[in-house]
Every structure is written in structure tokens, then in C-alpha cells.
CSV table of C-alpha atoms (C1' of nucleotides) in Angstrom, one decimal:
chain,number,residue,atom,x,y,z
A,1,MET,CA,59.5,-59.1,-14.6
A,2,LEU,CA,55.9,-58.3,-15.0
A,3,THR,CA,55.8,-54.6,-15.8
A,4,GLN,CA,52.8,-53.6,-13.8
A,5,THR,CA,51.9,-50.0,-13.2
A,6,ARG,CA,52.3,-49.4,-9.5
A,7,PRO,CA,49.8,-46.6,-8.5
A,8,ASP,CA,50.5,-47.1,-4.8
A,9,PRO,CA,54.1,-47.0,-3.8
A,10,SER,CA,53.4,-46.5,-0.1
A,11,PRO,CA,52.2,-49.9,1.0
A,12,SER,CA,54.8,-52.6,1.0
A,13,ALA,CA,54.5,-55.4,-1.5
A,14,HIS,CA,53.9,-58.0,1.1
A,15,ASP,CA,51.2,-55.9,2.6
A,16,ARG,CA,49.3,-55.7,-0.6
A,17,VAL,CA,49.6,-59.4,-1.2
A,18,TYR,CA,48.6,-60.2,2.4
A,19,ARG,CA,45.6,-58.0,2.4
A,20,GLY,CA,44.4,-59.2,-1.0
A,21,LEU,CA,44.6,-62.8,0.1
A,22,ARG,CA,43.2,-62.1,3.5
A,23,THR,CA,40.0,-60.4,2.3
A,24,ARG,CA,39.6,-63.1,-0.3
A,25,ILE,CA,39.8,-65.8,2.3
A,26,MET,CA,37.6,-64.0,4.9
A,27,HIS,CA,34.9,-63.3,2.4
A,28,GLY,CA,34.8,-66.8,1.3
A,29,ASP,CA,35.7,-66.6,-2.4
A,30,MET,CA,38.2,-69.4,-2.0
A,31,ALA,CA,37.0,-72.9,-1.8
A,32,PRO,CA,38.3,-75.2,0.9
A,33,GLY,CA,41.2,-77.3,-0.2
A,34,GLN,CA,42.4,-74.9,-2.8
A,35,SER,CA,46.2,-74.8,-3.0
A,36,LEU,CA,48.4,-71.8,-3.4
A,37,THR,CA,52.0,-71.6,-4.6
A,38,LEU,CA,54.6,-69.0,-4.0
A,39,ARG,CA,55.3,-68.4,-7.6
A,40,GLY,CA,51.7,-68.4,-8.5
A,41,VAL,CA,50.8,-65.8,-5.9
A,42,GLY,CA,53.8,-63.8,-6.8
A,43,ARG,CA,52.9,-63.8,-10.4
A,44,GLU,CA,49.3,-62.8,-9.7
A,45,PHE,CA,50.3,-59.8,-7.6
A,46,GLY,CA,53.3,-58.9,-9.7
A,47,VAL,CA,55.9,-59.5,-6.9
A,48,SER,CA,58.7,-61.9,-6.4
A,49,MET,CA,58.6,-65.0,-4.2
A,50,THR,CA,59.8,-63.2,-1.1
A,51,PRO,CA,56.7,-61.1,-0.3
A,52,ALA,CA,54.5,-64.0,-1.5
A,53,ARG,CA,56.1,-66.3,1.0
A,54,GLU,CA,55.8,-63.9,3.8
A,55,SER,CA,52.1,-63.3,3.1
A,56,LEU,CA,51.4,-67.0,2.9
A,57,ARG,CA,53.3,-67.8,6.1
A,58,ARG,CA,51.6,-65.1,7.9
A,59,LEU,CA,48.2,-66.3,6.9
A,60,VAL,CA,49.3,-69.8,8.0
A,61,ALA,CA,50.3,-68.4,11.3
A,62,GLU,CA,46.9,-66.8,11.7
A,63,GLY,CA,45.2,-70.1,10.9
A,64,ALA,CA,43.7,-68.8,7.7
A,65,LEU,CA,45.7,-71.4,5.6
A,66,THR,CA,47.2,-74.7,6.4
A,67,MET,CA,50.7,-75.9,5.5
A,68,SER,CA,51.5,-79.5,4.7
A,69,ALA,CA,54.6,-81.2,6.0
A,70,SER,CA,56.2,-80.5,2.6
A,71,GLY,CA,55.4,-76.8,2.9
A,72,ARG,CA,52.5,-76.7,0.5
A,73,VAL,CA,50.0,-74.2,1.4
A,74,SER,CA,46.2,-74.5,0.9
A,75,THR,CA,42.9,-73.4,2.3
A,76,PRO,CA,41.8,-75.6,5.2
A,77,GLU,CA,39.1,-78.2,5.0
A,78,LEU,CA,37.7,-78.0,8.5
A,79,SER,CA,36.3,-81.0,10.3
A,80,ASN,CA,32.9,-80.6,12.0
A,81,GLU,CA,34.5,-80.7,15.4
A,82,ARG,CA,36.8,-77.8,14.4
A,83,ILE,CA,33.9,-75.8,13.0
A,84,GLU,CA,31.9,-76.4,16.2
A,85,GLU,CA,34.9,-75.3,18.3
A,86,LEU,CA,35.4,-72.1,16.3
A,87,ALA,CA,31.7,-71.3,16.5
A,88,ALA,CA,32.0,-71.7,20.3
A,89,LEU,CA,34.9,-69.3,20.3
A,90,ARG,CA,33.0,-66.8,18.3
A,91,ALA,CA,30.1,-67.1,20.8
A,92,LEU,CA,32.4,-66.5,23.7
A,93,ILE,CA,34.3,-63.6,22.3
A,94,GLU,CA,31.6,-61.9,20.4
A,95,VAL,CA,29.1,-62.0,23.2
A,96,GLU,CA,31.6,-60.2,25.4
A,97,LEU,CA,32.3,-57.7,22.7
A,98,ALA,CA,28.7,-56.9,22.2
A,99,SER,CA,28.2,-56.6,25.9
A,100,ARG,CA,31.0,-54.1,26.1
A,101,ALA,CA,29.7,-52.2,23.2
A,102,LEU,CA,26.2,-51.9,24.5
A,103,PRO,CA,26.7,-49.0,26.9
A,104,ARG,CA,28.4,-47.0,24.1
A,105,ALA,CA,25.8,-47.8,21.4
A,106,HIS,CA,24.0,-44.6,20.5
A,107,MET,CA,21.4,-44.0,17.8
A,108,ALA,CA,23.9,-43.2,15.1
A,109,LEU,CA,25.4,-46.7,15.5
A,110,ILE,CA,22.1,-48.4,15.5
A,111,GLU,CA,21.1,-46.6,12.3
A,112,ARG,CA,24.3,-47.7,10.7
A,113,LEU,CA,23.7,-51.3,11.6
A,114,GLN,CA,20.3,-51.0,10.0
A,115,THR,CA,21.8,-49.6,6.9
A,116,ILE,CA,24.2,-52.6,6.7
A,117,ASN,CA,21.3,-54.9,7.3
A,118,ALA,CA,19.6,-53.4,4.3
A,119,GLY,CA,22.7,-54.2,2.2
A,120,LEU,CA,22.6,-57.7,3.6
A,121,ALA,CA,19.0,-58.1,2.4
A,122,GLU,CA,20.1,-57.0,-1.0
A,123,ALA,CA,22.8,-59.6,-1.1
A,124,ILE,CA,20.3,-62.2,-0.1
A,125,ALA,CA,18.0,-61.1,-2.9
A,126,ARG,CA,20.8,-61.4,-5.4
A,127,GLN,CA,21.8,-64.8,-4.0
A,128,ASP,CA,25.4,-63.4,-3.7
A,129,PRO,CA,27.2,-65.4,-1.0
A,130,VAL,CA,30.4,-63.3,-1.0
A,131,ALA,CA,28.4,-60.0,-0.6
A,132,TYR,CA,26.3,-61.7,2.1
A,133,ILE,CA,29.4,-62.8,4.1
A,134,ARG,CA,31.0,-59.4,3.7
A,135,ALA,CA,27.9,-57.5,4.9
A,136,ASN,CA,27.4,-59.9,7.7
A,137,LEU,CA,31.0,-59.5,9.0
A,138,GLU,CA,30.7,-55.7,8.6
A,139,PHE,CA,27.5,-55.8,10.7
A,140,HIS,CA,29.3,-57.5,13.5
A,141,ARG,CA,32.5,-55.6,13.2
A,142,THR,CA,30.7,-52.3,13.3
A,143,LEU,CA,29.1,-53.2,16.6
A,144,TYR,CA,32.2,-54.6,18.1
A,145,LEU,CA,34.3,-51.6,17.2
A,146,ARG,CA,32.3,-49.7,19.8
A,147,ALA,CA,33.6,-52.1,22.5
A,148,GLN,CA,37.0,-50.3,22.4
A,149,ALA,CA,38.6,-53.7,22.8
A,150,PRO,CA,41.1,-54.1,20.0
A,151,ALA,CA,42.7,-57.3,21.2
A,152,MET,CA,39.3,-59.0,21.5
A,153,LEU,CA,38.3,-57.7,18.1
A,154,ALA,CA,41.5,-59.0,16.6
A,155,MET,CA,40.8,-62.4,18.2
A,156,ALA,CA,37.3,-62.5,16.7
A,157,GLU,CA,38.6,-61.6,13.3
A,158,THR,CA,41.2,-64.4,13.5
A,159,VAL,CA,38.3,-66.8,14.1
A,160,TRP,CA,36.4,-65.4,11.1
A,161,LEU,CA,39.5,-65.8,9.0
A,162,GLN,CA,39.7,-69.5,10.0
A,163,LEU,CA,36.1,-70.0,9.2
A,164,GLY,CA,36.3,-68.1,5.9
A,165,PRO,CA,36.7,-70.8,3.3
A,166,THR,CA,34.0,-73.0,5.0
A,167,MET,CA,31.7,-70.0,5.5
A,168,ARG,CA,30.7,-69.9,1.9
A,169,MET,CA,29.8,-73.5,1.8
A,170,LEU,CA,27.8,-73.0,5.0
A,171,TYR,CA,25.9,-70.1,3.8
A,172,GLY,CA,25.5,-71.7,0.4
A,173,ARG,CA,23.3,-74.3,1.9
A,174,LEU,CA,21.3,-71.7,3.6
A,175,ARG,CA,18.6,-70.7,1.2
A,176,ARG,CA,17.8,-67.6,3.1
A,177,LYS,CA,15.0,-65.3,2.1
A,178,GLU,CA,15.2,-62.5,4.6
A,179,VAL,CA,17.6,-60.7,6.9
A,180,PRO,CA,18.6,-62.9,9.8
A,181,GLN,CA,16.1,-62.7,12.6
A,182,PHE,CA,18.9,-62.5,15.2
A,183,HIS,CA,20.3,-59.3,13.6
A,184,ARG,CA,16.9,-57.7,14.2
A,185,MET,CA,16.9,-59.1,17.7
A,186,MET,CA,20.3,-57.6,18.3
A,187,ILE,CA,19.1,-54.2,17.2
A,188,SER,CA,16.0,-54.4,19.4
A,189,ALA,CA,18.1,-55.3,22.4
A,190,LEU,CA,20.5,-52.5,21.6
A,191,LYS,CA,17.7,-50.0,21.5
A,192,ALA,CA,16.2,-51.3,24.7
A,193,GLY,CA,19.6,-51.4,26.5
A,194,ASP,CA,18.7,-55.0,27.3
A,195,GLU,CA,22.1,-56.8,27.9
A,196,PRO,CA,20.8,-60.3,28.5
A,197,GLY,CA,18.7,-60.1,25.4
A,198,LEU,CA,21.7,-58.8,23.4
A,199,ARG,CA,23.9,-61.6,24.7
A,200,LEU,CA,21.4,-64.2,23.7
A,201,ALA,CA,20.8,-62.7,20.3
A,202,VAL,CA,24.5,-62.6,19.5
A,203,ARG,CA,25.1,-66.1,20.7
A,204,SER,CA,22.1,-67.3,18.6
A,205,ASP,CA,23.3,-65.5,15.5
A,206,VAL,CA,26.8,-66.9,15.8
A,207,THR,CA,25.8,-70.5,16.3
A,208,GLN,CA,22.9,-70.6,13.9
A,209,GLY,CA,25.0,-71.5,11.0
A,210,LEU,CA,26.4,-74.5,12.9
A,211,LYS,CA,23.0,-75.9,13.5
A,212,MET,CA,22.2,-76.4,9.9
A,213,LEU,CA,25.6,-78.0,9.4
A,214,GLN,CA,24.4,-80.9,11.6
A,215,GLY,CA,21.0,-81.1,10.2
B,1,MET,CA,49.0,-68.8,15.9
B,2,LEU,CA,47.9,-72.3,15.2
B,3,THR,CA,51.1,-74.0,16.2
B,4,GLN,CA,50.4,-77.4,14.7
B,5,THR,CA,52.9,-79.0,17.0
B,6,ARG,CA,54.2,-82.0,15.2
B,7,PRO,CA,56.9,-84.1,16.8
B,8,ASP,CA,59.9,-82.8,14.9
B,9,PRO,CA,60.3,-84.2,11.4
B,10,SER,CA,61.5,-80.9,9.9
B,11,PRO,CA,64.1,-79.1,11.9
B,12,SER,CA,63.9,-76.3,9.4
B,13,ALA,CA,66.0,-73.2,10.1
B,14,HIS,CA,63.0,-70.9,10.5
B,15,ASP,CA,61.3,-73.4,12.9
B,16,ARG,CA,64.3,-73.5,15.2
B,17,VAL,CA,64.5,-69.8,15.3
B,18,TYR,CA,60.8,-69.4,15.8
B,19,ARG,CA,60.6,-71.9,18.6
B,20,GLY,CA,63.6,-70.5,20.3
B,21,LEU,CA,62.3,-67.0,20.3
B,22,ARG,CA,58.7,-68.0,21.2
B,23,THR,CA,59.6,-69.9,24.3
B,24,ARG,CA,61.9,-67.1,25.3
B,25,ILE,CA,59.1,-64.6,25.0
B,26,MET,CA,56.4,-66.7,26.6
B,27,HIS,CA,58.5,-67.6,29.6
B,28,GLY,CA,59.2,-63.9,30.1
B,29,ASP,CA,63.0,-63.8,29.7
B,30,MET,CA,62.8,-60.8,27.5
B,31,ALA,CA,62.1,-57.4,28.9
B,32,PRO,CA,59.3,-55.2,27.4
B,33,GLY,CA,60.7,-52.8,24.8
B,34,GLN,CA,63.7,-54.9,23.8
B,35,SER,CA,64.4,-54.7,20.1
B,36,LEU,CA,65.4,-57.4,17.7
B,37,THR,CA,67.1,-57.1,14.4
B,38,LEU,CA,67.1,-59.5,11.5
B,39,ARG,CA,70.9,-59.8,11.3
B,40,GLY,CA,71.2,-60.0,15.1
B,41,VAL,CA,68.7,-62.9,15.3
B,42,GLY,CA,70.3,-64.5,12.3
B,43,ARG,CA,73.7,-64.4,13.8
B,44,GLU,CA,72.5,-65.7,17.1
B,45,PHE,CA,70.9,-68.7,15.6
B,46,GLY,CA,73.5,-69.2,12.8
B,47,VAL,CA,71.1,-68.6,9.9
B,48,SER,CA,70.7,-66.0,7.3
B,49,MET,CA,68.3,-63.1,7.3
B,50,THR,CA,65.6,-65.1,5.5
B,51,PRO,CA,64.6,-67.5,8.3
B,52,ALA,CA,65.1,-64.8,10.9
B,53,ARG,CA,62.8,-62.5,9.0
B,54,GLU,CA,60.1,-65.2,8.7
B,55,SER,CA,60.3,-66.0,12.4
B,56,LEU,CA,60.0,-62.4,13.5
B,57,ARG,CA,57.2,-61.7,11.2
B,58,ARG,CA,55.4,-64.7,12.4
B,59,LEU,CA,55.8,-63.7,16.0
B,60,VAL,CA,54.5,-60.2,15.0
B,61,ALA,CA,51.5,-61.8,13.4
B,62,GLU,CA,50.8,-63.7,16.6
B,63,GLY,CA,51.0,-60.5,18.6
B,64,ALA,CA,54.1,-61.7,20.5
B,65,LEU,CA,56.2,-58.8,19.0
B,66,THR,CA,55.3,-55.4,17.7
B,67,MET,CA,56.6,-53.9,14.5
B,68,SER,CA,57.1,-50.1,14.1
B,69,ALA,CA,56.2,-48.3,11.0
B,70,SER,CA,59.8,-48.6,9.8
B,71,GLY,CA,59.7,-52.3,10.3
B,72,ARG,CA,61.7,-52.5,13.5
B,73,VAL,CA,60.7,-55.3,15.7
B,74,SER,CA,60.6,-55.2,19.5
B,75,THR,CA,58.8,-56.8,22.4
B,76,PRO,CA,55.7,-54.9,23.2
B,77,GLU,CA,55.2,-52.5,26.1
B,78,LEU,CA,51.6,-53.1,26.9
B,79,SER,CA,49.3,-50.4,28.3
B,80,ASN,CA,47.2,-51.2,31.3
B,81,GLU,CA,44.1,-51.3,29.2
B,82,ARG,CA,45.6,-53.8,26.9
B,83,ILE,CA,46.7,-56.0,29.8
B,84,GLU,CA,43.2,-55.8,31.3
B,85,GLU,CA,41.8,-56.8,28.0
B,86,LEU,CA,44.1,-59.7,27.6
B,87,ALA,CA,43.3,-60.9,31.1
B,88,ALA,CA,39.6,-60.7,30.3
B,89,LEU,CA,40.3,-62.9,27.2
B,90,ARG,CA,42.2,-65.4,29.3
B,91,ALA,CA,39.3,-65.5,31.7
B,92,LEU,CA,36.8,-66.1,28.9
B,93,ILE,CA,38.7,-68.8,27.1
B,94,GLU,CA,40.3,-70.6,29.9
B,95,VAL,CA,37.1,-70.8,32.0
B,96,GLU,CA,35.6,-72.5,29.0
B,97,LEU,CA,38.6,-74.8,28.5
B,98,ALA,CA,38.5,-75.8,32.2
B,99,SER,CA,34.8,-76.4,32.0
B,100,ARG,CA,35.3,-78.7,29.0
B,101,ALA,CA,38.2,-80.5,30.7
B,102,LEU,CA,36.3,-81.2,33.9
B,103,PRO,CA,34.3,-84.3,32.8
B,104,ARG,CA,37.5,-85.8,31.4
B,105,ALA,CA,39.7,-85.1,34.4
B,106,HIS,CA,40.6,-88.3,36.1
B,107,MET,CA,42.8,-89.0,39.1
B,108,ALA,CA,46.0,-89.3,37.0
B,109,LEU,CA,45.5,-85.8,35.7
B,110,ILE,CA,44.9,-84.3,39.1
B,111,GLU,CA,48.0,-86.0,40.5
B,112,ARG,CA,50.0,-84.5,37.6
B,113,LEU,CA,48.7,-81.1,38.3
B,114,GLN,CA,49.7,-81.5,42.0
B,115,THR,CA,53.2,-82.5,40.8
B,116,ILE,CA,53.5,-79.4,38.7
B,117,ASN,CA,52.2,-77.3,41.6
B,118,ALA,CA,55.1,-78.7,43.7
B,119,GLY,CA,57.5,-77.5,41.1
B,120,LEU,CA,55.8,-74.2,41.2
B,121,ALA,CA,56.4,-74.0,44.9
B,122,GLU,CA,60.0,-74.7,44.4
B,123,ALA,CA,60.3,-71.9,41.8
B,124,ILE,CA,58.7,-69.6,44.3
B,125,ALA,CA,61.2,-70.6,47.0
B,126,ARG,CA,64.1,-70.0,44.6
B,127,GLN,CA,62.6,-66.6,43.6
B,128,ASP,CA,62.9,-67.7,40.0
B,129,PRO,CA,60.4,-65.8,37.9
B,130,VAL,CA,61.1,-67.7,34.6
B,131,ALA,CA,60.7,-71.1,36.3
B,132,TYR,CA,57.6,-69.8,38.0
B,133,ILE,CA,56.0,-68.6,34.8
B,134,ARG,CA,56.9,-71.8,33.0
B,135,ALA,CA,55.4,-74.0,35.7
B,136,ASN,CA,52.3,-71.8,35.9
B,137,LEU,CA,51.7,-72.1,32.2
B,138,GLU,CA,52.4,-75.9,32.3
B,139,PHE,CA,49.8,-76.2,35.0
B,140,HIS,CA,47.1,-74.5,32.9
B,141,ARG,CA,48.1,-76.2,29.7
B,142,THR,CA,48.0,-79.6,31.3
B,143,LEU,CA,44.5,-79.1,32.4
B,144,TYR,CA,43.3,-77.6,29.2
B,145,LEU,CA,44.8,-80.3,27.0
B,146,ARG,CA,42.1,-82.5,28.4
B,147,ALA,CA,39.4,-80.3,26.9
B,148,GLN,CA,40.2,-81.7,23.5
B,149,ALA,CA,39.7,-78.2,22.0
B,150,PRO,CA,42.9,-77.4,20.0
B,151,ALA,CA,41.6,-74.2,18.5
B,152,MET,CA,40.7,-72.8,21.9
B,153,LEU,CA,44.0,-73.9,23.4
B,154,ALA,CA,45.9,-72.3,20.5
B,155,MET,CA,43.9,-69.1,21.2
B,156,ALA,CA,44.8,-69.2,24.9
B,157,GLU,CA,48.5,-69.7,24.1
B,158,THR,CA,48.4,-66.7,21.8
B,159,VAL,CA,47.2,-64.6,24.6
B,160,TRP,CA,49.9,-66.0,26.9
B,161,LEU,CA,52.4,-65.1,24.3
B,162,GLN,CA,51.2,-61.5,24.1
B,163,LEU,CA,51.4,-61.3,27.8
B,164,GLY,CA,54.8,-62.9,28.0
B,165,PRO,CA,57.1,-59.9,28.2
B,166,THR,CA,54.9,-58.2,30.8
B,167,MET,CA,54.3,-61.3,32.8
B,168,ARG,CA,57.8,-61.3,34.2
B,169,MET,CA,57.3,-57.7,35.4
B,170,LEU,CA,53.9,-58.6,36.8
B,171,TYR,CA,55.1,-61.6,38.7
B,172,GLY,CA,58.2,-59.8,39.8
B,173,ARG,CA,56.2,-57.4,41.9
B,174,LEU,CA,54.3,-60.3,43.4
B,175,ARG,CA,56.4,-61.4,46.4
B,176,ARG,CA,54.7,-64.7,46.7
B,177,LYS,CA,55.5,-67.1,49.4
B,178,GLU,CA,53.3,-70.1,48.6
B,179,VAL,CA,51.6,-71.8,45.8
B,180,PRO,CA,48.6,-69.8,44.4
B,181,GLN,CA,45.6,-70.4,46.4
B,182,PHE,CA,43.5,-70.6,43.3
B,183,HIS,CA,45.5,-73.5,42.0
B,184,ARG,CA,44.5,-75.4,45.1
B,185,MET,CA,41.0,-74.3,44.7
B,186,MET,CA,41.0,-75.5,41.1
B,187,ILE,CA,42.2,-78.9,42.2
B,188,SER,CA,39.6,-79.2,44.9
B,189,ALA,CA,36.9,-78.3,42.4
B,190,LEU,CA,38.2,-80.9,39.9
B,191,LYS,CA,38.2,-83.6,42.6
B,192,ALA,CA,34.6,-82.7,43.6
B,193,GLY,CA,33.4,-82.4,40.0
B,194,ASP,CA,32.2,-78.9,41.0
B,195,GLU,CA,31.9,-77.0,37.7
B,196,PRO,CA,30.8,-73.6,39.1
B,197,GLY,CA,33.6,-73.8,41.6
B,198,LEU,CA,36.1,-74.6,38.9
B,199,ARG,CA,35.0,-71.7,36.7
B,200,LEU,CA,35.3,-69.3,39.6
B,201,ALA,CA,38.7,-70.6,40.6
B,202,VAL,CA,40.1,-70.3,37.1
B,203,ARG,CA,38.7,-66.9,36.6
B,204,SER,CA,40.1,-65.8,39.9
B,205,ASP,CA,43.5,-67.3,39.2
B,206,VAL,CA,43.7,-65.7,35.7
B,207,THR,CA,42.7,-62.2,36.9
B,208,GLN,CA,44.6,-62.1,40.1
B,209,GLY,CA,47.8,-60.8,38.5
B,210,LEU,CA,45.8,-57.9,37.2
B,211,LYS,CA,44.6,-56.8,40.5
B,212,MET,CA,48.0,-56.1,41.9
B,213,LEU,CA,48.9,-54.2,38.8
B,214,GLN,CA,46.3,-51.6,39.7
B,215,GLY,CA,47.2,-51.6,43.4
C,1,DA,C1',43.7,-101.8,-18.8
C,2,DT,C1',46.7,-101.9,-14.3
C,3,DG,C1',50.5,-101.3,-11.4
C,4,DG,C1',55.0,-99.9,-10.7
C,5,DT,C1',59.2,-97.4,-11.8
C,6,DC,C1',61.9,-93.7,-13.8
C,7,DT,C1',62.2,-89.2,-15.5
C,8,DT,C1',60.8,-84.5,-15.6
C,9,DC,C1',58.8,-80.6,-13.8
C,10,DT,C1',57.2,-78.1,-10.0
C,11,DT,C1',57.7,-76.1,-5.5
C,12,DG,C1',59.6,-74.6,-1.0
C,13,DT,C1',63.9,-73.3,1.4
C,14,DG,C1',67.6,-70.5,2.6
C,15,DA,C1',71.6,-67.5,1.1
C,16,DT,C1',73.1,-63.4,-0.9
C,17,DC,C1',72.8,-59.0,-2.9
C,18,DA,C1',71.4,-54.1,-4.2
C,19,DC,C1',68.9,-50.5,-2.5
C,20,DA,C1',66.3,-47.1,0.2
C,21,DA,C1',64.9,-45.5,4.5
C,22,DA,C1',65.8,-44.8,9.1
C,23,DT,C1',68.7,-44.3,12.9
C,24,DT,C1',72.8,-42.8,15.1
C,25,DC,C1',76.6,-40.1,15.8
C,26,DG,C1',79.6,-36.1,15.4
C,27,DG,C1',80.5,-31.5,14.7
C,28,DG,C1',79.3,-26.9,14.6
C,29,DC,C1',76.3,-23.1,15.7
C,30,DG,C1',73.4,-20.4,18.7
D,1,DC,C1',75.0,-26.3,27.5
D,2,DG,C1',71.5,-27.4,24.2
D,3,DC,C1',70.0,-27.9,19.4
D,4,DC,C1',70.2,-28.9,14.7
D,5,DC,C1',72.1,-30.5,10.4
D,6,DG,C1',74.7,-33.8,7.6
D,7,DA,C1',77.4,-38.0,7.0
D,8,DA,C1',78.2,-42.8,8.3
D,9,DT,C1',76.1,-46.8,9.7
D,10,DT,C1',72.6,-49.8,10.7
D,11,DT,C1',68.5,-52.0,9.2
D,12,DG,C1',64.4,-53.8,6.6
D,13,DT,C1',62.7,-54.9,1.8
D,14,DG,C1',62.5,-57.3,-2.2
D,15,DA,C1',64.7,-59.8,-6.1
D,16,DT,C1',67.3,-63.6,-7.7
D,17,DC,C1',69.6,-67.9,-7.5
D,18,DA,C1',71.1,-72.8,-6.3
D,19,DC,C1',69.5,-76.7,-4.4
D,20,DA,C1',66.8,-80.6,-2.6
D,21,DA,C1',62.6,-82.7,-2.0
D,22,DG,C1',58.2,-83.8,-3.7
D,23,DA,C1',54.5,-84.3,-7.2
D,24,DA,C1',53.1,-85.4,-11.7
D,25,DG,C1',53.5,-87.6,-15.8
D,26,DA,C1',55.4,-91.0,-19.1
D,27,DC,C1',56.5,-95.4,-20.1
D,28,DC,C1',56.9,-100.2,-19.9
D,29,DA,C1',55.8,-104.8,-18.3
D,30,DT,C1',52.3,-107.8,-17.0
DNA sequence: ATGGTCTTCTTGTGATCACAAATTCGGGCG
DNA sequence: CGCCCGAATTTGTGATCACAAGAAGACCAT
């Protein structure tokens, strides 16, 4: 087949394909409604249909992609109700994660969050939505990792994944000029050890994107 | 994860296998640590390795099964921390679902919940853990369906699935003699339209199993 | 042009196979 | 009796194929 140099023999084929597609979806570089075929994905990653099928089905199982009755796979076009629901889920889970991370958040972590925020500002300046989304997710994940709650973090990531394709559209409308105010509010609350303030900041940050959807 | 439950237009092989294994896991008739093989599952359901593999991988993606580094699949043996985390997730999500269902809960729904509760009592009398778990899940799902929040419900079901194999062990220790008090409390709160009471009742019901784990 | 029908191409499904890695089992040694 | 090493077996992975169903396009009639 396609003779492609394989520098990494360790990760299985389906893992490479899965991870490639997953980050692509989560970072929002696929438009909603875009369709994917087994042979197309296989050709792109230099594998046969088998690993391609497994990757796609897995992403469908995680809600990152949708499958029509005939088995065709495409990125989802979410209804406003679905988006609202997913945002509510983000609020629920991420507020809890932040709350659990708070007592473990030391200065090194806060500094790292500020560094990520700087990268975020750069992405905003460049008007680069993919970099923006990636930095935004990294900001949240970095904080939540401190919560030591892997099942909750996995849940949150699943929600991010489902919102991925729409996220770009959402942030595309947002002509942002500076780092989100709620990120700064989160950092202040972390420094002060202010749990109610942190919870409010996270909830506000998570649901802010939704508000402009309705506007 | 998002089990887009359509009636049944496509009894595809992998769907039959998936559903069979899924209900078996969620209802707790598989012990933790039990291993599953592709050829074994295939033989049991009369299909080849391909649909068996897809089903197992899907269940692994949903957290219902775990996969070792060598690709062996088995039911998970959850640590106490993991169980506690999953219970916290149940509390978070299900309290929200109940809260959203409350304004839509009419008398017909409450009567149905009471009917399910009667079946639950019967399962308790028979000392039948699988029937107990099934009725318990049905009680919760029936209420949450009224919330009109499919993404949240899917999330809750995913958590149930992950807890499935341990659930039996948990409820096995519980020498229960009567219908859970918190189910009755939930019904009272529903009748009274008492949202704080409902939230408390759901949270208590969800986390009660955990408490005896530590005892 | 427009609508419908037929053909053609595309696509997903499930079975089978070769292969490699891991597990298991047996025998022999300390 | 316990431990370790090697062979036999089990098991997952990925490729390929035949097949059916669906989508797309061509073609003709109106």
C-alpha cells in the first residue's frame, strides 16, 4: 500500500489515527457537518480500513462524531439546546474540579497558568482560533489535573470533545481583544484561596461562550 | 457513550453484541476482574472477531471495561478512590437532572416511580441483586428522562456503566430489608414540589452505597 | 429546464487470514 | 519444594476481500 516511513513502531495504528483525529476535533479544526470515510481516513494515515473503523467508532462512542443510520460518520452539528446542555455539564463538572484543585494549588501552578494565559493572549493577537482553543483547554486542564480526579477530568474532556467542532464557530464570532477576564478572576481566586470566588469564576468562564450564542 | 437509542432498525451484529454485554455489565452480573476475549465473545454471540472487537473497544471507550497494555479486556476492579469519585459524579449530574425534571413531574410519573419502587421491594425480598440494581436504575432513569437533557442522561448512564461490576458487590453487602428511604423521600419531595428536598434526597440516595463501603 | 429512473460508484459491514506478542504450561534445575 | 527457562497455545492486531446498501450522477422524457 502506501509506503510511508514509520518512525514510531510502538503506538498501535489505531491509536495514532484516534489521537490524530481526536486532537483535530477537540481543537476545532474540523467544521461541523464534515463527513469522514473509512477509506479516506485510512489513506490519510497510511493504514487499512480496520484501524480507521475502530478510531471512528470510538470517537462516535465518545460523542465526538455522529453516525447516520447508514453508518456514515461526520462531525456533529449541535442544536442550541444541546450546546446549552453541554455548557451546563461543563459548569457542573469543572466547578467541582476547580474546587478540588484549590487546596492543592501552589505558586508554581499559578505561574504556569499565567504562562498559558500569555500564550492565549498571543493567539488572540494572531486571530488564530485553533491556537486559542488549544491554549484555553490547556489552561483548564492544567488546573484540573491538580484535583487528582481522573474520572471527572475524563468526563470534562469528553464534553470538550463533543463541543469541539462547534467551538471554533463559537469563538470565531467572538472578536476578542484580550485574555478572558474570567481567567484572571480564576487566578486571583486561586491566589486568595477564595473557593466561592473560584467557583463563580469558573462557571462564568465556561458559560460565557454560550451567552453570545444567544445574542 | 452517547447511545443514540433508536428503536431497532439495524440489528447489526456489533450492536447485538454491544447491547448484550452492556446490559450485562450495567446490571452487575459480571464480577470485577473477569476477562473477555475476542474469540470467546464472538463464539458466544455467534459472530466473528470483527464485531466482537468493536463491541469490546466501544465498551472500553465508555469506561465499562478496561484494557491492559497487551490489549486484554476485562471488567474493572475499581479502587475506593475511583468509586468515591464516580459517586461524586453521580451526585453532581443526577441532582441536576432531578432538579430539571421536577417542574415537569406530574402525577402519572410519580405513580410510575412508585410502581418501580414496588418491584424494587420485591427484588429485595427475593434477595436478587441483579433485579435490585435493574429496578434501582430504572427508578432513576424514569425520573431523569423527564429532564429532557439527553447529554446529561447519557453522562449519568456512562457513570452507572463504570460502576456496574462493583455495584453488585456493593449491594451484596447491603442486607437491605425495605425500599430505600431516600426513594420515598424523593417521591415526597416531588409531590411537594420541594426542590431543595429533592436535591438532598437524590444526593443522599446516590452516595449512600459509598458510606457502607468505608464502614 | 425539471423531474424521475436507471446505472455506476462509493461506502460500511463482517469474515477470514497471517503474524507477532503475550500468556500458560511443562520440565528440569537448584 | 520453589524457581526459571523454553515450547505450545492463546490472543490481539491489522490487512484484505466479498457483499449489500446507499449516494451520486447520467440520461431521458416531459
